[in-house]
Tab-separated table of C-alpha atoms and ligand atoms in Angstrom:
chain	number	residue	atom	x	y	z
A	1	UNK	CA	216.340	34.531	122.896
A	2	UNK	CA	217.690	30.867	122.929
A	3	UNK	CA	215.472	28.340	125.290
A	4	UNK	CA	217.495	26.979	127.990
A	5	UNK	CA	216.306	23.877	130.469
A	6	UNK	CA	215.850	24.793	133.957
A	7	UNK	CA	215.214	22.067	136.273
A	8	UNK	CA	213.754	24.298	139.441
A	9	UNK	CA	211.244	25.265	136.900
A	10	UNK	CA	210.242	22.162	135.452
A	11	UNK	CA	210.270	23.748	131.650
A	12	UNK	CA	212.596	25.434	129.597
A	13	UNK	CA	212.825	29.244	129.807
A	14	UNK	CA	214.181	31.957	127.453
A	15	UNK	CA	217.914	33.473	128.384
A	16	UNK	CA	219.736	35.493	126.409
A	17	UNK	CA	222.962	33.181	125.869
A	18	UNK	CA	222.849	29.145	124.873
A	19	UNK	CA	223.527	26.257	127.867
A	20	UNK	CA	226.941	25.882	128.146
A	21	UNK	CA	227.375	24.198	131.841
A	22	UNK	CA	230.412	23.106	133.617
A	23	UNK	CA	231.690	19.759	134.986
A	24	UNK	CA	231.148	20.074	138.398
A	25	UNK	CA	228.873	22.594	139.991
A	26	UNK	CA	230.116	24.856	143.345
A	27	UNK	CA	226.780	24.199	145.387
A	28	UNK	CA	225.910	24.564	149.214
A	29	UNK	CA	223.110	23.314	151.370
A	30	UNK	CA	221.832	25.439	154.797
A	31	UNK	CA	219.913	24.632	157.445
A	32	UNK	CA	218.012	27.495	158.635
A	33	UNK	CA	216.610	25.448	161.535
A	34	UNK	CA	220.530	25.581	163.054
A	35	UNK	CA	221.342	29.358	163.084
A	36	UNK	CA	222.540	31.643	165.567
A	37	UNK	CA	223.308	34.572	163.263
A	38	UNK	CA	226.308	34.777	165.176
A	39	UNK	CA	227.724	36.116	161.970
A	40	UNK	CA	230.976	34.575	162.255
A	41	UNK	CA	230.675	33.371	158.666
A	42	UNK	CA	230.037	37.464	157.575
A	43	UNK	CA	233.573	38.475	159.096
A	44	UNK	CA	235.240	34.932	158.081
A	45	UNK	CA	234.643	36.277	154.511
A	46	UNK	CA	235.027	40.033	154.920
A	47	UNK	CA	238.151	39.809	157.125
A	48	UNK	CA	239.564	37.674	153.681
A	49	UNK	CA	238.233	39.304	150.633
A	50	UNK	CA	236.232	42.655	151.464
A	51	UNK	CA	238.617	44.827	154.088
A	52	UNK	CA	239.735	47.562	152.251
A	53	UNK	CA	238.743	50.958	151.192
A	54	UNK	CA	235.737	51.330	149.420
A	55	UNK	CA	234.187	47.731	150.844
A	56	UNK	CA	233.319	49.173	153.891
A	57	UNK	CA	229.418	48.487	153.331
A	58	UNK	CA	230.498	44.895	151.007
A	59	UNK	CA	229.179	42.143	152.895
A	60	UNK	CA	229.377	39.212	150.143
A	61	UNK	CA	228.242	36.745	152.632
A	62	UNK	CA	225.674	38.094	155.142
A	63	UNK	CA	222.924	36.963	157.732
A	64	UNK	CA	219.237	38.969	157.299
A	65	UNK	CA	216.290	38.558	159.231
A	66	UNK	CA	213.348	37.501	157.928
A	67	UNK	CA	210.768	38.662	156.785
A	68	UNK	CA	211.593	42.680	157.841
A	69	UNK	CA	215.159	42.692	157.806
A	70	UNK	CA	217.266	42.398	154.097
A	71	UNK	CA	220.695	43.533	152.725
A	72	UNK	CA	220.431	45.817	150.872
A	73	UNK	CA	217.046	46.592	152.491
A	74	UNK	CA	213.531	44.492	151.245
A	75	UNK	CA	215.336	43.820	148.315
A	76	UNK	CA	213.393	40.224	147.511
A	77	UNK	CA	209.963	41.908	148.354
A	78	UNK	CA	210.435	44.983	146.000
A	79	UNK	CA	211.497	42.127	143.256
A	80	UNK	CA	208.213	40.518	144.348
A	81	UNK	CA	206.514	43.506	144.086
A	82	UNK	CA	207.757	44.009	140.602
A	83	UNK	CA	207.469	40.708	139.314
A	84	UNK	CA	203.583	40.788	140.777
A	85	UNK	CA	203.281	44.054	138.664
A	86	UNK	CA	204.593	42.305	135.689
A	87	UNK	CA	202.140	39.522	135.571
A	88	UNK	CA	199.322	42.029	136.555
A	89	UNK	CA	200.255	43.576	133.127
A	90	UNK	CA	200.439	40.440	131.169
A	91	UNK	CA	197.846	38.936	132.793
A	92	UNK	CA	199.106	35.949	134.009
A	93	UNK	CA	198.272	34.355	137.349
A	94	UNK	CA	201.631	32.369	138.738
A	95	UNK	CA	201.343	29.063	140.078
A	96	UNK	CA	203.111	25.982	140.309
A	97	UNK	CA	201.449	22.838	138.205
A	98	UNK	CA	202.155	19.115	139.058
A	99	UNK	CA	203.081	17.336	141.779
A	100	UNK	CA	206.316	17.533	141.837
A	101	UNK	CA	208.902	15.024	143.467
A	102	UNK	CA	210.020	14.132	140.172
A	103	UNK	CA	213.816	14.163	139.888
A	104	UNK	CA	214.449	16.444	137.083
A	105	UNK	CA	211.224	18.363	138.335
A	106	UNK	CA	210.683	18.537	141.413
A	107	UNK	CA	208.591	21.132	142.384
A	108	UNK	CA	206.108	20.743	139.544
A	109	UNK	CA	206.171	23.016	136.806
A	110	UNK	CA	206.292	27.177	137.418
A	111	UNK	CA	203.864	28.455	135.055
A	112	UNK	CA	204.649	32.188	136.068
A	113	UNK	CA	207.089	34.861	134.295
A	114	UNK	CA	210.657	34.680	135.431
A	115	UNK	CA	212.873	38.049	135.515
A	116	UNK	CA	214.694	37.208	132.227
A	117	UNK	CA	210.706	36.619	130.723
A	118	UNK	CA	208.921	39.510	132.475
A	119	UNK	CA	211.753	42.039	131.504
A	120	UNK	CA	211.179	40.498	127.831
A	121	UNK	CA	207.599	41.540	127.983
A	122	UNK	CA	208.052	44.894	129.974
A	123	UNK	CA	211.285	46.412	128.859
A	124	UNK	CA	212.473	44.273	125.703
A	125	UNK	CA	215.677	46.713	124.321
A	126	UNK	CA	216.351	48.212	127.936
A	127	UNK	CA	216.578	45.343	130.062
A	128	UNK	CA	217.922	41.560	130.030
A	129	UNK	CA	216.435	40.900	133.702
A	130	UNK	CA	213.585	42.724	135.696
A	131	UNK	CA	215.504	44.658	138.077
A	132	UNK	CA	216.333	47.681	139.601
A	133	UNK	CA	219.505	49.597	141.650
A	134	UNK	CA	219.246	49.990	145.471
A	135	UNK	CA	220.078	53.268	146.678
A	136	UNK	CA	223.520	53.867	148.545
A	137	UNK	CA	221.433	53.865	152.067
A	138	UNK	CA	220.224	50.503	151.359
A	139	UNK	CA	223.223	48.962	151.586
A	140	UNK	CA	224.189	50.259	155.034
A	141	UNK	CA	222.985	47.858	156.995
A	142	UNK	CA	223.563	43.700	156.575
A	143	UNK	CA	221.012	42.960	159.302
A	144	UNK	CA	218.665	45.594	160.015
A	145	UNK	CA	215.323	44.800	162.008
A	146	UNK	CA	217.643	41.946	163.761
A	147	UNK	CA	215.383	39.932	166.120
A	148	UNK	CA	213.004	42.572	166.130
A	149	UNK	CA	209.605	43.702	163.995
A	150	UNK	CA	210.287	47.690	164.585
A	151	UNK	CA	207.453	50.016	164.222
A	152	UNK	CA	207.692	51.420	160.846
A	153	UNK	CA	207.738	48.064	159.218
A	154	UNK	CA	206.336	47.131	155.714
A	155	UNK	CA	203.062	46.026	156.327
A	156	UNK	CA	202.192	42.324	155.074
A	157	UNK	CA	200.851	42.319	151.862
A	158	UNK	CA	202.773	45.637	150.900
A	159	UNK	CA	206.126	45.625	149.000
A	160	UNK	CA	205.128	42.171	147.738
A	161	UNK	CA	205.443	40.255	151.120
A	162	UNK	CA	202.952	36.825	151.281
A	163	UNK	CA	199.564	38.354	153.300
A	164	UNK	CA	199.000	35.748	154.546
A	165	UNK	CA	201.826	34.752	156.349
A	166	UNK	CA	203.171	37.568	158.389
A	167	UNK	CA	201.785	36.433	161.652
A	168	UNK	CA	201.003	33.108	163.194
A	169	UNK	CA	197.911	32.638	165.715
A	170	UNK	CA	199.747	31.922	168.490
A	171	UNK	CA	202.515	34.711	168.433
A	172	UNK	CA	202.181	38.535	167.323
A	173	UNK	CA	205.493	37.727	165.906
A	174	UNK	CA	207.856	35.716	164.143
A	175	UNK	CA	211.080	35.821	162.176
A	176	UNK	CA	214.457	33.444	161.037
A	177	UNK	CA	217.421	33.758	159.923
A	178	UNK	CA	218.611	33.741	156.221
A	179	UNK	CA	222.185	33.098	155.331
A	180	UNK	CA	223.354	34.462	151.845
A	181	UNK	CA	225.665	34.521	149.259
A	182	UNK	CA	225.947	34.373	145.671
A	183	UNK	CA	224.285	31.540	144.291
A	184	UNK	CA	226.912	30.784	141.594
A	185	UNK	CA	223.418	30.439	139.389
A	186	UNK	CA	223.142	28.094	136.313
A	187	UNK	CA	221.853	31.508	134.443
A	188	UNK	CA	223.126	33.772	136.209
A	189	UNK	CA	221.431	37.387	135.617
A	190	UNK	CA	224.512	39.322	136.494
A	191	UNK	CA	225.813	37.709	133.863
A	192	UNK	CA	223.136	37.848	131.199
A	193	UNK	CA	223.070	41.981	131.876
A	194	UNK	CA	226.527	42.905	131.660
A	195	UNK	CA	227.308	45.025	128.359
A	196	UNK	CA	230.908	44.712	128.429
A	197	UNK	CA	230.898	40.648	128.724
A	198	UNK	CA	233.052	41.005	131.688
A	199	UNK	CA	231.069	38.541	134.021
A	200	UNK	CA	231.465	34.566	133.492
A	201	UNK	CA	231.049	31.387	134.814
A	202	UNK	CA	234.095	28.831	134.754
A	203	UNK	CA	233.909	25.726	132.929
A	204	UNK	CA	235.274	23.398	136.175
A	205	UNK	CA	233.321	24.685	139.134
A	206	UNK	CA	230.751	26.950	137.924
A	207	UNK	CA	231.688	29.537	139.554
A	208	UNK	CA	230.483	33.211	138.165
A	209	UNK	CA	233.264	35.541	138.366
A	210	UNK	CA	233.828	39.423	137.332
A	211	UNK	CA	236.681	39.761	135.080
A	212	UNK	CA	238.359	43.649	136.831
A	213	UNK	CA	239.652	44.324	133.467
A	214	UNK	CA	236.514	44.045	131.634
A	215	UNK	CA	234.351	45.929	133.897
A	216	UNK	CA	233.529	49.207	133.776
A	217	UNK	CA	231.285	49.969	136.538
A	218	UNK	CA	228.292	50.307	134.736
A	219	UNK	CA	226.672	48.354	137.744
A	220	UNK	CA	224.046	46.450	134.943
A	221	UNK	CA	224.891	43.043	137.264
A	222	UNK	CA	224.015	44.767	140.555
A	223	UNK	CA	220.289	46.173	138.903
A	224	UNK	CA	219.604	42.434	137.483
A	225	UNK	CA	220.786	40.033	140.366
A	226	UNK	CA	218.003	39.168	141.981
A	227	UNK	CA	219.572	38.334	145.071
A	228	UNK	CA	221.807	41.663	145.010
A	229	UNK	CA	224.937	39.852	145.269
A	230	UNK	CA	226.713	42.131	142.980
A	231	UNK	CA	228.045	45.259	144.420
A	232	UNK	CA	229.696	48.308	143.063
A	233	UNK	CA	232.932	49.300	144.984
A	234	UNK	CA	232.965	53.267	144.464
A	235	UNK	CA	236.771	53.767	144.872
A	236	UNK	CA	238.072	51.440	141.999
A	237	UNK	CA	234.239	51.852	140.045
A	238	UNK	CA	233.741	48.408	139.425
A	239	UNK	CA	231.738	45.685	140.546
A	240	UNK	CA	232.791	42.926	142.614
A	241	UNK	CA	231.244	39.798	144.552
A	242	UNK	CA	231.788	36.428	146.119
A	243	UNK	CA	234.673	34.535	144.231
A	244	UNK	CA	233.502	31.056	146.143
A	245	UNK	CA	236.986	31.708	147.328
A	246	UNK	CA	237.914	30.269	144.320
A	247	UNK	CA	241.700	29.203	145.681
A	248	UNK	CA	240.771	27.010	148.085
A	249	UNK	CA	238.452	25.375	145.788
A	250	UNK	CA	241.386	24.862	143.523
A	251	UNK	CA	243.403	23.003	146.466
A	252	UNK	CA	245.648	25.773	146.801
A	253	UNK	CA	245.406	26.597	150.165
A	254	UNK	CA	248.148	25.348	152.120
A	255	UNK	CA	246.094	23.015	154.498
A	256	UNK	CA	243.985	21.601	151.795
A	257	UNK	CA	246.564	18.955	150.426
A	258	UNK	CA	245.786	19.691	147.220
A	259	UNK	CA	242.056	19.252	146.769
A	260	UNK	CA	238.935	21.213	146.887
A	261	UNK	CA	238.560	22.778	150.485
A	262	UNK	CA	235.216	24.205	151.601
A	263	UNK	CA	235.563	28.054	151.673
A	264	UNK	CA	235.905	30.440	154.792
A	265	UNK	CA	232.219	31.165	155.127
A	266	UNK	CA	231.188	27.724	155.201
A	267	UNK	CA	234.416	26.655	157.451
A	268	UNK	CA	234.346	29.116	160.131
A	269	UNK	CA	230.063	28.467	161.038
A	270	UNK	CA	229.855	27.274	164.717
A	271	UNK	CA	226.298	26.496	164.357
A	272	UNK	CA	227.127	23.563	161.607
A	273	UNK	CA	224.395	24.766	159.583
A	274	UNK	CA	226.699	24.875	156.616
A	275	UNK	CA	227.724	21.695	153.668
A	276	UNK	CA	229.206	23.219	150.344
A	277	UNK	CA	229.973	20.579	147.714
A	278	UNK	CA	230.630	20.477	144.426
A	279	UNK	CA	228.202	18.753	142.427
A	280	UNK	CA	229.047	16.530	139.355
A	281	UNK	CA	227.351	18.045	136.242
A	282	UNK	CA	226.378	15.737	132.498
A	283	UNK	CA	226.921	17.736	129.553
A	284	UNK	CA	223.022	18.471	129.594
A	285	UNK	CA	222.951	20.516	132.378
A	286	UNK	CA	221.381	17.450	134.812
A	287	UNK	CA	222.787	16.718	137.915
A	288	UNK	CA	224.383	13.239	137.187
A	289	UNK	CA	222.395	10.593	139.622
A	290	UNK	CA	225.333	10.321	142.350
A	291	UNK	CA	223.291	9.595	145.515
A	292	UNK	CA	226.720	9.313	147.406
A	293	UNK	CA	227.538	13.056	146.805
A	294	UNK	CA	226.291	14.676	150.168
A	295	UNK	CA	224.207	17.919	148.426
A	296	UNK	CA	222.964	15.573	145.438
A	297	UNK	CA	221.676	13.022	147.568
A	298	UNK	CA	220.255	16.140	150.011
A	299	UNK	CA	218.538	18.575	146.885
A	300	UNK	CA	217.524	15.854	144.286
A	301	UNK	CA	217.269	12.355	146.090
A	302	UNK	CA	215.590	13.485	149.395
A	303	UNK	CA	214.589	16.665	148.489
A	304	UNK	CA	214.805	18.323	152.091
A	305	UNK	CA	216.968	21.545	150.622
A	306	UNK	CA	215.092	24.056	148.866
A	307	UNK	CA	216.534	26.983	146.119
A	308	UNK	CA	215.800	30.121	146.901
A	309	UNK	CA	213.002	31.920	145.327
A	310	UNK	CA	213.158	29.825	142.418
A	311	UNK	CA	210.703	32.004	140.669
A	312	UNK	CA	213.373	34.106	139.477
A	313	UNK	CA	214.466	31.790	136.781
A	314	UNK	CA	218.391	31.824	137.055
A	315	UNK	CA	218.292	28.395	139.055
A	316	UNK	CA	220.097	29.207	142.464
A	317	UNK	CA	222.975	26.753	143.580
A	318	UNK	CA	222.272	27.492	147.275
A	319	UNK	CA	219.755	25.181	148.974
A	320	UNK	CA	217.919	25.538	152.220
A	321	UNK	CA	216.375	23.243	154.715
A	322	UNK	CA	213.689	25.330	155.519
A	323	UNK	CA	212.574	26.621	158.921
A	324	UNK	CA	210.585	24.432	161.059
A	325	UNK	CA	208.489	27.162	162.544
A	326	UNK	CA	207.729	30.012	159.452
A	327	UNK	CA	204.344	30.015	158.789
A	328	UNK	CA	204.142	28.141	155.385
A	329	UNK	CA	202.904	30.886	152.831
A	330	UNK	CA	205.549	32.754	153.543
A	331	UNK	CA	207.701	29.975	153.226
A	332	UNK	CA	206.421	28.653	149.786
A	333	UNK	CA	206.840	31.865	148.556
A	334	UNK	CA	210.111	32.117	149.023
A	335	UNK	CA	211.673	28.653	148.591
A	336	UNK	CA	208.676	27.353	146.248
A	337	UNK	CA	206.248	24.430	146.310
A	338	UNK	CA	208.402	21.842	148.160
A	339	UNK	CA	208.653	23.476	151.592
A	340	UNK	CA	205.970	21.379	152.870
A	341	UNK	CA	207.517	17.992	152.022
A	342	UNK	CA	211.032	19.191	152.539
A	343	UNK	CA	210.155	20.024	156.444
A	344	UNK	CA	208.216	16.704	156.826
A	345	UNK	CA	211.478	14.670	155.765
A	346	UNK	CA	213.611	17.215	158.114
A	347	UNK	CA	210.855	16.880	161.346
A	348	UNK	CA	211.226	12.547	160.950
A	349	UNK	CA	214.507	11.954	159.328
A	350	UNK	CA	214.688	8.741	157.381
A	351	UNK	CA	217.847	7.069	158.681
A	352	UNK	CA	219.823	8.079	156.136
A	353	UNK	CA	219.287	11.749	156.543
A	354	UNK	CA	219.960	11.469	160.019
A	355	UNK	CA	223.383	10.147	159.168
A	356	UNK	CA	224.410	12.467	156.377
A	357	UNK	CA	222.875	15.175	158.305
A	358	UNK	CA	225.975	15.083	160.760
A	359	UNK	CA	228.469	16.042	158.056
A	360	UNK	CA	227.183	19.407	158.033
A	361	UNK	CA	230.979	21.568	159.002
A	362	UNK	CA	232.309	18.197	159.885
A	363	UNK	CA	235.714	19.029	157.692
A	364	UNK	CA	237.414	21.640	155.700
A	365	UNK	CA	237.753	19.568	152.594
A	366	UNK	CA	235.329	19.149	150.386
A	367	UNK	CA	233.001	16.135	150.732
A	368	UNK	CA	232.920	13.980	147.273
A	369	UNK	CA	231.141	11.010	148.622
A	370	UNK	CA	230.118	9.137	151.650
A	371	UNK	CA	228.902	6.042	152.968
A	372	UNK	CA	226.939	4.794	155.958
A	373	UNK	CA	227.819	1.782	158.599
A	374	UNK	CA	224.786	0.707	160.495
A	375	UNK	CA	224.844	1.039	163.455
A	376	UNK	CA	222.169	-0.396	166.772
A	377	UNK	CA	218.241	0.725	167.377
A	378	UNK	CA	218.680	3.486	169.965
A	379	UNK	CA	215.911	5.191	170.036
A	380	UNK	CA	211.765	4.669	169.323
A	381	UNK	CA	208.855	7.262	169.069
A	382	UNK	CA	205.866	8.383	167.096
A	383	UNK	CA	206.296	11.570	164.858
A	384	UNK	CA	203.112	13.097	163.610
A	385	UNK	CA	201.706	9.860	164.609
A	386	UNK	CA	203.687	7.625	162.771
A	387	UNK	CA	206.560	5.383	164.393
A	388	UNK	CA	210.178	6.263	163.788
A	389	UNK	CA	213.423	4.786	165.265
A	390	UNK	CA	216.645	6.518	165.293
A	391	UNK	CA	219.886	4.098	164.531
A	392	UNK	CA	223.020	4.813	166.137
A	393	UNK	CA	225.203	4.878	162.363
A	394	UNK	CA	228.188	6.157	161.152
A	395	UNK	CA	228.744	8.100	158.206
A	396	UNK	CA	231.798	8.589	157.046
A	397	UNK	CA	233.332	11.404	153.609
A	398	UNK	CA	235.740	11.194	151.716
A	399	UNK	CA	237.575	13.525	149.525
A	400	UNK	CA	237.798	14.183	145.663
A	401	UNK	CA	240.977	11.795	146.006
A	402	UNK	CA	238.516	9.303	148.102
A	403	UNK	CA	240.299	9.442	151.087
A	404	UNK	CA	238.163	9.473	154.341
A	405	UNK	CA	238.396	13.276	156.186
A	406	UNK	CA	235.571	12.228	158.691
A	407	UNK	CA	233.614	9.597	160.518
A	408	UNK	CA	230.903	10.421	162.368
A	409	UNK	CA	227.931	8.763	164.966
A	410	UNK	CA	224.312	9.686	164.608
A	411	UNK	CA	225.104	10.047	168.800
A	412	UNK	CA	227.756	11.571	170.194
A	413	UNK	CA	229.932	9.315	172.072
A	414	UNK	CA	230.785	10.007	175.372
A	415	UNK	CA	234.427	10.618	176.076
A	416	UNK	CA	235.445	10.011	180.177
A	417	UNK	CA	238.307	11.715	181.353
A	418	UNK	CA	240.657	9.492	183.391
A	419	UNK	CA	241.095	10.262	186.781
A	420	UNK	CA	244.085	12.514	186.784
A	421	UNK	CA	242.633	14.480	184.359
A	422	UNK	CA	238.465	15.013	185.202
A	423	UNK	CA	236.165	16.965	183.829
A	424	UNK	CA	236.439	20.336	185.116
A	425	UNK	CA	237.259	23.934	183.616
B	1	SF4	S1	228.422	31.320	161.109
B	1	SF4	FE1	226.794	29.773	160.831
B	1	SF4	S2	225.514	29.968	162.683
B	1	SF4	FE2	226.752	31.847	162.555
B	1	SF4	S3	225.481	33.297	161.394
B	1	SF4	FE3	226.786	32.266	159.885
B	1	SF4	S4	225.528	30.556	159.131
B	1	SF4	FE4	224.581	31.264	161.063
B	2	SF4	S1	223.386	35.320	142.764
B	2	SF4	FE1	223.406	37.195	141.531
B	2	SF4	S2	225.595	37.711	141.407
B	2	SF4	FE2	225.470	35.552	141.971
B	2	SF4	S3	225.519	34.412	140.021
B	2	SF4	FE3	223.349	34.690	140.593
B	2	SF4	S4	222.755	36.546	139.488
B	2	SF4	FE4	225.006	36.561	139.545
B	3	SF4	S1	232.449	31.739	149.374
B	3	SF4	FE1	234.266	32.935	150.011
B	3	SF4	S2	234.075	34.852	148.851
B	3	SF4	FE2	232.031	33.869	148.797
B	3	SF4	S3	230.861	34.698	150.535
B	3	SF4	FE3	231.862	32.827	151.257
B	3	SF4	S4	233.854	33.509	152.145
B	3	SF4	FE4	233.053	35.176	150.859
């Protein structure tokens, strides 16, 4: 199998194709901290693309609670499970070496089997990724065990779920709010298993795409995505998944004046938790060093957005700014060594943060750049002991043609009403 680079990892990895990666890469950053699960962004995508017969249980975008609730259900702790049971035959401990913080490696180096490596050791002619199919009555459900911990739960420590961190002293009880889709992954494992060839990943956004034609339902991409963001549609026997709503992308959307618009999921989110971008790529496969573009300066400058289980090995393109409030095993296990850094930048925001932070579902089109304008010392206090001042600045994004779509204060201003007109409802 050909050794590819993966970044997340800090090392190069075996997949079964060569690199091959596009110019710009479709990428998004959430923060969990801002949730509501109102689920808005869930209809905004199946009201477009997943209405019709035979979706009825296709959510491609959907909101879980963590850690009990997952759609289709537990599906990232019976991968854990199985990826435990892999290095408990090979007899590898995983861990995470280095530092970290580096640029091109970040979290250190993952010393640990991913899918594509443990399925190379455990099933080498039979499968491309460790896997496995969830049954019809898993998918039922995008957000069962909302809000609560039911009885009937997986214990911690079962099904692969961190020990450690399923309670906190304080409360008998804990949980957050995950927002997925498909990752649009640099190695994608959908990809990787298909027999037919029919899944790809296009050469100007990155996106990973099922070609209809080509498939023939043998459902290969839903066993070996990780995230289970493939999904077989039983009337039509194919698979399908998130296009990354690929014509607005394009600037074909009637309100996008002809460039890249964000797509519905990340548009419609009232809770702002949402920034999609698309992130220039070198030939190489490295993020070029453009500190300007919103998610580059957020995942590789300040490092406050996290991949999801990076572990895996096909190098997400969602990012998260963790939860504030999760106890931390849990945490690292599921968004890797950086969570602890990441929410000490997020608790005391350098001022830049602060500012970009506002752009979060500040406009439909696509952010390609931004800049700050300093702004006056409005604010002084002591995080975690330390002093930090908040700056009243203005950031301000422009789009792929560099013309500005927003500008935006660190504080809102206030807006009086003149007399004729007060503030009433
Ligand atoms: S629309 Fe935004 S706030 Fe609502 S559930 Fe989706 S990500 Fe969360
Ligand atoms: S998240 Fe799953 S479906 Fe999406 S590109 Fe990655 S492996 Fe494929
Ligand atoms: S990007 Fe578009 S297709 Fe994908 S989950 Fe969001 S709304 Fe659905």
């Amino acid at each position: 199998m050909p050794e590819v680079r993966n970044w997340q990892l800090g090392r190069t990895m075996s997949y079964p194709y060569a690199e091959h990666h596009p110019e710009h890469q479709f990428a998004f950053v959430f923060n969990i901290n801002r949730c509501i699960a109102c689920q808005t962004c869930s209809m905004a995508c199946k009201s477009t693309w997943t209405f019709s017969k035979g979706q009825e249980a296709m959510w491609w975008n959907n909101v879980e609670t963590k850690p009990y609730g997952g759609y289709p259900n537990h599906w990232d702790a019976r991968l854990l499970g199985m990826l435990d049971e892999a290095h408990a035959t090979a007899g590898v401990e995983p861990s995470w070496a280095d530092e970290g913080g580096d640029r091109e490696a970040p979290y250190g180096t993952y010393d640990g089997l991913t899918i594509f490596e443990a399925a190379a050791l455990e099933k080498p002619q039979l499968q491309q990724a460790l896997g496995y199919l969830p049954a019809d009555e898993d998918w039922r459900a995008p957000n069962i065990f909302e809000d609560v911990t039911p009885a009937g739960r997986p214990a911690p420590g079962s099904l692969g779920l961190e020990a450690e961190g399923a309670t906190l002293p304080e409360h008998t009880a804990w949980f957050f709010y995950l927002q997925r889709l498909c990752n649009h992954c640099t190695y994608p494992a959908c990809l990787a298993a298909c027999p037919r060839q029919a899944i790809y990943k296009r050469p100007e956004d990155g996106v990973v795409l099922i070609d209809q034609e080509r498939c023939r339902g043998y459902r290969k991409c839903v066993e070996a995505c990780p995230y289970k963001k493939s999904m077989y549609r039983p009337t039509t026997r194919v698979s399908e998944k998130c296009v990354a709503c690929y014509p607005r992308l394009e600037g074909l959307d009637p309100a996008s004046d002809g460039v890249p618009m964000e797509t519905r999921c990340m548009t419609a989110c009232p809770g702002r938790i949402r920034l999609q971008g698309l992130v220039p790529v070198a030939p190489d496969g490295t993020w070029a060093d453009d500190r300007q573009n919103p998610v580059t300066f957020l995942v590789r400058h300040e490092q406050v957005a996290l991949p999801l289980y990076p572990q895996f090995g096909t190098e997400p393109n969602g990012f998260y700014i963790p939860p504030r409030w999760a106890p931390r095993p849990y945490l690292r296990q599921m968004f890797g060594p950086g969570v602890d850094a990441a929410i000490a930048r997020y608790r005391a925001p350098s001022r830049e943060l602060l500012a970009v932070l506002q752009l979060f579902r500040a406009s439909q089109r696509v952010i390609f750049r931004f800049e700050i304008e300093e702004g006056p010392l409005v604010f002084e206090t002591e995080i975690d002991g330390q002093p930090w001042a908040m700056y009243d600045d203005t950031v301000i994004g422009f789009d792929k043609l560099g013309r500005e779509v927003v500008r935006l204060s660190v504080e809102e201003p206030v807006h009086e009403r003149p007399a004729p007109r007060p503030n009433s409802i």
